[in-house]
Structures are given as C-alpha cells and as structure tokens.
Coordinates of C-alpha atoms in Angstrom, one line a residue:
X1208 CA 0.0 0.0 0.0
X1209 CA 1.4 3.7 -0.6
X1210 CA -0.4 6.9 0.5
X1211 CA -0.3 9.6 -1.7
X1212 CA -1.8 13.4 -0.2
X1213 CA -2.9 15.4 -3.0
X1214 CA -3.3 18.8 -1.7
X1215 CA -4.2 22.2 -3.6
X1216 CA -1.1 24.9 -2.5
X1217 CA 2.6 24.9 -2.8
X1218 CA 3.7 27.8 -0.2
X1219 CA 3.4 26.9 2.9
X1220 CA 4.6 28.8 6.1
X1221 CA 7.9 27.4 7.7
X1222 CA 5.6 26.2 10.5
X1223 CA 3.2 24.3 8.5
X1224 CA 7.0 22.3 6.6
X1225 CA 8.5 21.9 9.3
X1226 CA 5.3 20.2 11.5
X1227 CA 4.4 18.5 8.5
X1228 CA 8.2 17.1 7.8
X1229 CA 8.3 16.1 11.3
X1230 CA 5.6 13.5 11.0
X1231 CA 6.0 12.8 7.3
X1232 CA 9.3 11.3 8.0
X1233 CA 8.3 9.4 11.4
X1234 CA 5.3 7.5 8.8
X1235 CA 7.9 6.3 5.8
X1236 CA 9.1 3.0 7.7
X1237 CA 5.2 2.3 8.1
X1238 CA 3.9 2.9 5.0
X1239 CA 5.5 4.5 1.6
X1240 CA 3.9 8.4 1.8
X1241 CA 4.3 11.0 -0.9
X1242 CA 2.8 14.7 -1.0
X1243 CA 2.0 15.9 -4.0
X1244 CA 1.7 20.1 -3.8
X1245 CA -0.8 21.1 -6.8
X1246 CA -1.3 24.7 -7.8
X1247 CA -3.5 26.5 -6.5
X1248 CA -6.1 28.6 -9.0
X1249 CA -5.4 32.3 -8.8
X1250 CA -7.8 34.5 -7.3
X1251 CA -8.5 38.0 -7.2
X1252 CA -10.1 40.0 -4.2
X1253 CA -13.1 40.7 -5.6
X1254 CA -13.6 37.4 -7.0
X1255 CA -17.7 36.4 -7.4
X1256 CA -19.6 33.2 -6.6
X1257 CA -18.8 31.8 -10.0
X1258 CA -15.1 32.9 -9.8
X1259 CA -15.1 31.0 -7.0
X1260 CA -17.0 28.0 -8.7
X1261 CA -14.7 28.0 -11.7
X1262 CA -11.5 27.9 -9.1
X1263 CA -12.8 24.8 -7.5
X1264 CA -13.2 23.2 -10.8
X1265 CA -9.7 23.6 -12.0
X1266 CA -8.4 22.4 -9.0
X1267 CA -10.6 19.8 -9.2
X1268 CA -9.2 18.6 -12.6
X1269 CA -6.2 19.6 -11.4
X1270 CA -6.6 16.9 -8.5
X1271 CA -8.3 14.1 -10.4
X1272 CA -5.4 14.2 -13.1
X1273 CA -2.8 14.0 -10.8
X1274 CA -4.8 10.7 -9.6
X1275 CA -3.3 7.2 -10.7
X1276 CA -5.4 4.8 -12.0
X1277 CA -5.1 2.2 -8.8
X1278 CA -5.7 4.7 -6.7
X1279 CA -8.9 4.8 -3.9
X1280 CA -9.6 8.6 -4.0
X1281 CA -10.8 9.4 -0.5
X1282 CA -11.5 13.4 -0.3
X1283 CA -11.0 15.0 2.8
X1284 CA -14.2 17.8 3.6
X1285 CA -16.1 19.1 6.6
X1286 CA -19.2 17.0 5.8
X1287 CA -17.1 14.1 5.4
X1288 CA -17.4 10.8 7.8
X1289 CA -15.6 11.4 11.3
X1290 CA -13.4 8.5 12.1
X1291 CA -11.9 8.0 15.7
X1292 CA -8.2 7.6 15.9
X1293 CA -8.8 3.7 16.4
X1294 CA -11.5 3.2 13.4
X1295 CA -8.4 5.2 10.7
X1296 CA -6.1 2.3 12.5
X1297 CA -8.7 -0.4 11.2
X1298 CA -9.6 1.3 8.4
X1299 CA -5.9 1.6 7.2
X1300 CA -4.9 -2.0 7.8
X1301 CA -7.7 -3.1 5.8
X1302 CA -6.5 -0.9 2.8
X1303 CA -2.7 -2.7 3.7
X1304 CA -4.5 -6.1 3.4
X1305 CA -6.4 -5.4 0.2
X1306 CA -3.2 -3.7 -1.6
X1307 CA -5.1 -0.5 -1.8
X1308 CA -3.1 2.7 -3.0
X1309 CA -5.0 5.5 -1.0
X1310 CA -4.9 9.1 -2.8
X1311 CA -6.1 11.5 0.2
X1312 CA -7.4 14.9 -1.7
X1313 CA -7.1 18.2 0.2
X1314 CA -9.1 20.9 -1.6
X1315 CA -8.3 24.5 -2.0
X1316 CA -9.2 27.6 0.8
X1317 CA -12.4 27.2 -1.4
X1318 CA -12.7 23.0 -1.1
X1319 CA -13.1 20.3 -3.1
X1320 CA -14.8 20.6 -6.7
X1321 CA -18.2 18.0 -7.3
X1322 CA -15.9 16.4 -9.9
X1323 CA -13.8 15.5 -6.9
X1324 CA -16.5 14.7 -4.4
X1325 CA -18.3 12.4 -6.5
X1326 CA -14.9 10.4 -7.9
X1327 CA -14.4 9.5 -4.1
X1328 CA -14.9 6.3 -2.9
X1329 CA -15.9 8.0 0.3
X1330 CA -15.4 12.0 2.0
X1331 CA -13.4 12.0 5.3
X1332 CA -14.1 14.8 8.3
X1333 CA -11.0 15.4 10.2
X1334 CA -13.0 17.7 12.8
X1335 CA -16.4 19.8 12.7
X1336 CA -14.0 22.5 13.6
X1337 CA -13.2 24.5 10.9
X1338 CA -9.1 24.7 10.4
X1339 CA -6.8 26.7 8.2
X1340 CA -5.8 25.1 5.0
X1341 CA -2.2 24.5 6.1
X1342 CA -3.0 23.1 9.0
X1343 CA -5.0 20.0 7.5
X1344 CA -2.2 18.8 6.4
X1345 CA -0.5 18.8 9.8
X1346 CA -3.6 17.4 11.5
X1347 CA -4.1 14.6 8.2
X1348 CA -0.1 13.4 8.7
X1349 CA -0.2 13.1 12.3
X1350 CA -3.2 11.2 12.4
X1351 CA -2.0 8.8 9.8
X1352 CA 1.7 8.2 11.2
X1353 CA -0.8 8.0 14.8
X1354 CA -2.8 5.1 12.8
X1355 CA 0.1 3.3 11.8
X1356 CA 1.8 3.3 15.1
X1357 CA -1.5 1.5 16.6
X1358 CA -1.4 -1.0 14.0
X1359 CA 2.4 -1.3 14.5
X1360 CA 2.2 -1.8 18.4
X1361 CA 4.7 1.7 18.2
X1362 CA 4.3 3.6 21.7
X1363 CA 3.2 6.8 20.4
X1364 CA -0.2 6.4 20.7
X1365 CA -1.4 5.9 24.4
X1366 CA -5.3 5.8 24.6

C-alpha cells in the first residue's frame, strides 16, 4: 500500500514544513507516503460566486489528473465521515490487506470541486471545527503516522 496526499497549495509557512516534515518522515518505515503540492487557482479580491465555482473546478481537474489509476480517492471535507483515531487504524490496515493505493485529496481555501467529491470512494471529516488550510495537512499526517503506530504496536499512541 502507498499513500499519496494530494493537496491544492505549494507555499506553505515554515511552521506548516517543518510540522508536517516532522511526522511525514516518522510514517515512511510504516507505509510508503508521498505529498503531491498542486497549484492552487489564482484568485482575485473581488472574486464572485462563479469565480469561486470556476477555481474549485480547476483544481478539481487539477486533482483528479494528478490521480493514478489504482488509486482509492478518499477526499478529505467538513461534511465528510468522522473516524476515531482507532476506526483510521482499522480502516488503514484493511487498505494494507487489500493492496489499496490511498490518494487523500485536500481541496483548495475554497474545497473540493463535485468532480472531486463524487470520484471518491468516500469524503473523510478530520473535525467539525473549521481549520486553516495548512493546518489540515499537519492534523491529516499526524493522524495517519498515529494510525500506523496503533497498527504497528509503536508507543506513540497511548489511549
């Protein structure tokens, strides 16, 4: 199984690279990781509702093209299914059983296109909180190197 993160931005502030390094490197002995920045659409400051719905849909294509063809496409959104740390554990050693390749799509400041949501398999909700962008990405590597450590019998998680 590999994980790939496709995520919509490629400048991130030093905070966000170096929390996100930290646990990105801690994962690779579990499971084979790869980030994969994608543009993100330019926008303008008065931008309208359909400027906004036009964004979404190029990074939407920009997403599903960067998507291989064995990949499960999960995308990651508010109204997405909340998993406890536990149920991601399970979840992910059933994709390690089954050979799955897991793409993990993090939309825009904007979110995720319909293209997008409907080529998922399923939509994940990391909180009902609502997050900066760059911090999903923190939150979505810790809880996956978190995952793997459960399923590895690792001491960093303690329930």
């Amino acid at each position: 199984m590999k994980i790939r993160i496709l995520t919509i931005g490629q400048k991130m502030p030093a905070w966000v690279v170096t929390g996100f390094e930290d646990y990105f490197k801690r994962i690779q002995p579990f499971v084979q990781t790869q980030v994969i920045e994608l543009p993100m659409a330019k926008r303008g400051k008065n931008d309208s509702e359909a400027d906004i719905l036009k964004y979404c849909q190029i990074e939407g294509e920009t997403i599903l093209n960067a998507l291989k063809p064995n990949e499960t496409l999960i995308a990651l959104e508010v109204g997405g299914r909340e998993l406890s740390t536990e149920k991601l554990a399970a979840t992910m050693k059933s994709w390690m059983l089954e050979g799955n390749d897991v793409a993990l799509a993090i939309g825009g400041p904007d979110g995720l296109s319909d293209q997008v949501r409907q080529a998922a398999a399923w939509h994940w909700s990391l909180s009902k909180l609502t997050m900066p962008h760059p911090m999903v990405r923190i939150l979505l590597i810790e809880q996956l190197y978190r995952a793997m450590s459960i399923n590895h019998n690792h001491p960093y998680h303690r329930a």
